[in-house]
CSV table of C-alpha atoms in Angstrom, one decimal:
chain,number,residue,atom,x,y,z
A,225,UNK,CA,0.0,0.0,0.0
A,226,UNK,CA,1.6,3.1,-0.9
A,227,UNK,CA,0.2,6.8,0.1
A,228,UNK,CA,1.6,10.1,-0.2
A,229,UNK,CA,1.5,12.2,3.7
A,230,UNK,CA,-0.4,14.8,3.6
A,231,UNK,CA,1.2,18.2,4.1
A,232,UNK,CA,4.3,16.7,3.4
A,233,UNK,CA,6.9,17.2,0.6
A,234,UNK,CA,8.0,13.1,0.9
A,235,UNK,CA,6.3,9.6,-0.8
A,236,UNK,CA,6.0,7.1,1.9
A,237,UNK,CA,6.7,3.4,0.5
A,238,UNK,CA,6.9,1.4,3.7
A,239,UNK,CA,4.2,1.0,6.0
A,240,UNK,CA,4.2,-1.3,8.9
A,241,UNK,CA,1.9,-2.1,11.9
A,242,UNK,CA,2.1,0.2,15.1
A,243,UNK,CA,0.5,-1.1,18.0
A,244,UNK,CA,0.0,-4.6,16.9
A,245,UNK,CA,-3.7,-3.8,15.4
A,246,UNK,CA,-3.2,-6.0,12.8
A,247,UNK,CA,-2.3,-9.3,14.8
A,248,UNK,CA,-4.9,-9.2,16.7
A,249,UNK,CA,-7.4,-8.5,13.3
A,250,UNK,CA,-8.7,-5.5,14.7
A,251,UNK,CA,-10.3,-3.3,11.8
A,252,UNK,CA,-10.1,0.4,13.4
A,253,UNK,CA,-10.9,3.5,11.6
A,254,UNK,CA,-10.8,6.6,13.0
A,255,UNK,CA,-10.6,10.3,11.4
A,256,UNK,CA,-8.1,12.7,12.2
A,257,UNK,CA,-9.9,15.9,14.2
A,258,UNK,CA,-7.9,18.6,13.8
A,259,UNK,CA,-9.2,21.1,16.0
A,260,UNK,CA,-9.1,18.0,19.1
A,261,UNK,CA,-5.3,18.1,17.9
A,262,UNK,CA,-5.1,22.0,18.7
A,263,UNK,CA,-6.8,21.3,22.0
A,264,UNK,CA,-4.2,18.5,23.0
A,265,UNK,CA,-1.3,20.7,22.1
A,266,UNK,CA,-2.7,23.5,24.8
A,267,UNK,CA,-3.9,20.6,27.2
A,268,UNK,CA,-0.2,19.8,27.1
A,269,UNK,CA,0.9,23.3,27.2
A,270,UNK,CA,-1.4,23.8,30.4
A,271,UNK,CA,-0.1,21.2,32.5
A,272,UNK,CA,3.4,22.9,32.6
A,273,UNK,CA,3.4,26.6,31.6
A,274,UNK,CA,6.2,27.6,29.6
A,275,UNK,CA,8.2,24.0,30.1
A,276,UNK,CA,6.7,21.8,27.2
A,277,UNK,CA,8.7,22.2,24.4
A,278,UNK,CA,7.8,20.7,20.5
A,279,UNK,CA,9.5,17.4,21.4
A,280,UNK,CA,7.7,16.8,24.4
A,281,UNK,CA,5.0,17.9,23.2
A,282,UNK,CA,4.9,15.5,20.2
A,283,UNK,CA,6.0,12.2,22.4
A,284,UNK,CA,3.5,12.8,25.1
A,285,UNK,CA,0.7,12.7,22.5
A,286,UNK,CA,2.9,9.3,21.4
A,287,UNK,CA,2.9,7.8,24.7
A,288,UNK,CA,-1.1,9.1,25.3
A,289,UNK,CA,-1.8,7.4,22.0
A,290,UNK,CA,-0.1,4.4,22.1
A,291,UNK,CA,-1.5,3.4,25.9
A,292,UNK,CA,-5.3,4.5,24.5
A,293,UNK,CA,-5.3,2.2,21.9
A,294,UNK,CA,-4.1,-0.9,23.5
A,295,UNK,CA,-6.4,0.0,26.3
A,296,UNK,CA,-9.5,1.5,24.2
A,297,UNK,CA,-9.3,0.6,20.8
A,298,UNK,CA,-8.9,4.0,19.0
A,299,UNK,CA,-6.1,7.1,19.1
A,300,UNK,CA,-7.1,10.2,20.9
A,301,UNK,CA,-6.6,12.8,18.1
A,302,UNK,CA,-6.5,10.5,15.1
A,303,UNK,CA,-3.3,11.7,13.6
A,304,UNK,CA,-1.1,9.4,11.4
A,305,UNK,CA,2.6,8.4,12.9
A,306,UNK,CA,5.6,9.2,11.1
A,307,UNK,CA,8.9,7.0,11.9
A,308,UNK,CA,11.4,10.0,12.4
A,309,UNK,CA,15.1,10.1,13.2
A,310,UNK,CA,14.2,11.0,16.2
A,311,UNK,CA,11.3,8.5,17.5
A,312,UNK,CA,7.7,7.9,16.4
A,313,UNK,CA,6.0,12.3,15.4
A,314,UNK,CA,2.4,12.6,15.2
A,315,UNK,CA,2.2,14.2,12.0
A,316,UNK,CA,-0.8,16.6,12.2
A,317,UNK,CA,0.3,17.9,15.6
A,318,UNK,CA,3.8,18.3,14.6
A,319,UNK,CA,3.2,20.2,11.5
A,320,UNK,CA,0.6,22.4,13.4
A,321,UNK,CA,3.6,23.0,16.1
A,322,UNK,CA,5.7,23.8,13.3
A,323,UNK,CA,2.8,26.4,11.7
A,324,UNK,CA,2.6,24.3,8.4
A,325,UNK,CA,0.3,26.2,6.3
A,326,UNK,CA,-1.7,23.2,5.0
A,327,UNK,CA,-2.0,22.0,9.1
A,328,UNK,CA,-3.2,25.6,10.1
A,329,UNK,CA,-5.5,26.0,7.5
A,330,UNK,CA,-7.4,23.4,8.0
A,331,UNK,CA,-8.5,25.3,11.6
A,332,UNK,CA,-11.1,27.2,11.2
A,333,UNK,CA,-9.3,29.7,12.8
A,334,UNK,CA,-7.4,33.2,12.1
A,335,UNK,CA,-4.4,32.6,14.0
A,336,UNK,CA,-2.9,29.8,16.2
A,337,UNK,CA,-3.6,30.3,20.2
A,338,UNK,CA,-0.1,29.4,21.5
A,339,UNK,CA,3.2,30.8,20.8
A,340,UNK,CA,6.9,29.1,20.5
A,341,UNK,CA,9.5,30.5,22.4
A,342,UNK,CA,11.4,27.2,23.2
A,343,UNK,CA,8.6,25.9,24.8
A,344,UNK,CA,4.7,26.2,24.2
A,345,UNK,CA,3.4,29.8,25.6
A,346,UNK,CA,-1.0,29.0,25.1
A,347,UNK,CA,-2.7,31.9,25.0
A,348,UNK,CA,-5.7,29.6,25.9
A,349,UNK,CA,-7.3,27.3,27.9
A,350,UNK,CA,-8.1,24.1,26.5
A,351,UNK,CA,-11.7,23.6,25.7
A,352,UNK,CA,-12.6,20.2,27.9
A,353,UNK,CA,-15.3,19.4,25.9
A,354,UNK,CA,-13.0,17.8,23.4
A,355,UNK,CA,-12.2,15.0,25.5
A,356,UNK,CA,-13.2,11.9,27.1
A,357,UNK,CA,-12.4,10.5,30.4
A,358,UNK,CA,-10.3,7.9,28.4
A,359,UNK,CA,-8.7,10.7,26.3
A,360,UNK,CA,-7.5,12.7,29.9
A,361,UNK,CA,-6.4,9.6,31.4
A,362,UNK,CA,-3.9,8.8,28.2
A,363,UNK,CA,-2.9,12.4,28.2
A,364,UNK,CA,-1.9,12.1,31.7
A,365,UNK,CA,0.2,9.1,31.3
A,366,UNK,CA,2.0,10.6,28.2
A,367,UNK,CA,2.8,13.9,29.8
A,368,UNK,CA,3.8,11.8,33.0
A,369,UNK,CA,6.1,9.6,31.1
A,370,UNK,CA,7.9,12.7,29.6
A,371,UNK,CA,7.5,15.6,31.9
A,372,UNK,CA,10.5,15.1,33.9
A,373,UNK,CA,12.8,13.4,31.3
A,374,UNK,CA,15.8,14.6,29.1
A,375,UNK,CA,15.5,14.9,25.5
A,376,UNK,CA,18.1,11.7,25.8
A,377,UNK,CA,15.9,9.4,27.6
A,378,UNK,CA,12.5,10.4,26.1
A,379,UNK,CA,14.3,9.3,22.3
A,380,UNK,CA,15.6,6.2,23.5
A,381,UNK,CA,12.4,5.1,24.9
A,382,UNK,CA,10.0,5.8,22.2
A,383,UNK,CA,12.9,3.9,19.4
A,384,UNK,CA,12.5,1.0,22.5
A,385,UNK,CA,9.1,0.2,20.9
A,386,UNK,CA,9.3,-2.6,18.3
A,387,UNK,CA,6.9,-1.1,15.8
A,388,UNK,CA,9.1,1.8,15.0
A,389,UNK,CA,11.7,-0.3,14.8
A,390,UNK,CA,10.6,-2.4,11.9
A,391,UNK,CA,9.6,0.7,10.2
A,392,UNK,CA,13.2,2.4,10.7
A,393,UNK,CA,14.7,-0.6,9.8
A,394,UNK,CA,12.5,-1.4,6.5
A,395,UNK,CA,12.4,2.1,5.9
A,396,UNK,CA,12.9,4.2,2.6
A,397,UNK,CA,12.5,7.6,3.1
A,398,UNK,CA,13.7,9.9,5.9
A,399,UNK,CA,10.2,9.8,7.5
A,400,UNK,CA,8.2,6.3,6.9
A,401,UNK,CA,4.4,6.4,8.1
A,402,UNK,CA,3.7,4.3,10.8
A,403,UNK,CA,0.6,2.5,9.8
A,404,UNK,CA,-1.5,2.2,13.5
């Protein structure tokens, strides 16, 4: 199956299978809601004023993903996974982080409620109405397994997990998708 990423200037040839879905025959779709991936960035930017930076950022919505879906079935935001150098990137939420003109535009929205100064400055609250009990409780595991580690330690646990392994190791462009 071969797809071109969205947003993205890169083909994707290799896919694999992240969280296991497709041993255990699981058929999940799921749509990626871009505005509940604005609200997760300041959710994460709330928990730690000033502190989260785009890496964390981006591996606590990893971690928050990868425990919802073993334990519920379905990813919190929806976004797809893209095996970087650096460890497993939700792509939506990065390129949104990274003010991506094709990720912002498809907020309805004039201009992007946080700010980038090293870390994430929000200039909001998140809106709680965008998320479940199950989608809080990831979230929480995901900022806890990165709030308080180095940039070191956070890498070489998310290249730990065997999925983006395979893709790394299969992979032919820079940035393989990660097929949850």
């Amino acid at each position: 199956m071969n797809a071109l990423l969205p947003g993205s200037f890169f083909n994707v040839y290799t896919y694999s299978t992240m969280f296991n879905l497709r041993k255990s025959h699981k058929k999940v779709d799921w749509r990626l809601n871009h505005e509940k991936s604005l609200q997760v960035i300041l959710w994460i930017a709330s928990q730690a004023p000033g502190k989260a930076d785009i890496y964390k950022v981006v591996k606590t919505l990893f971690w928050a993903d990868y425990y919802h879906i073993k334990k519920y079935g379905r990813l919190v935001t929806g976004d797809d996974y893209v095996a970087m150098p650096l460890g497993p990137v939700p792509s939506y939420c990065y390129d949104l982080l990274s003010r991506n003109v094709w990720a912002v535009g498809k907020l309805k929205r004039a201009e992007l409620p946080f700010t980038i100064n090293g870390n994430i400055v929000s200039g909001a609250e998140p809106d709680p109405g965008f998320f479940s009990r199950s989608d809080i409780e990831a979230l929480s595991y995901g900022w806890g397994r990165v709030k308080d580690l180095p940039f070191n330690t956070i890498r070489d646990e998310s290249h730990e997990i065997e999925e983006y392994k395979r893709v790394r190791a299969e992979r032919q462009t820079e940035a393989d998708v990660m097929d949850v």
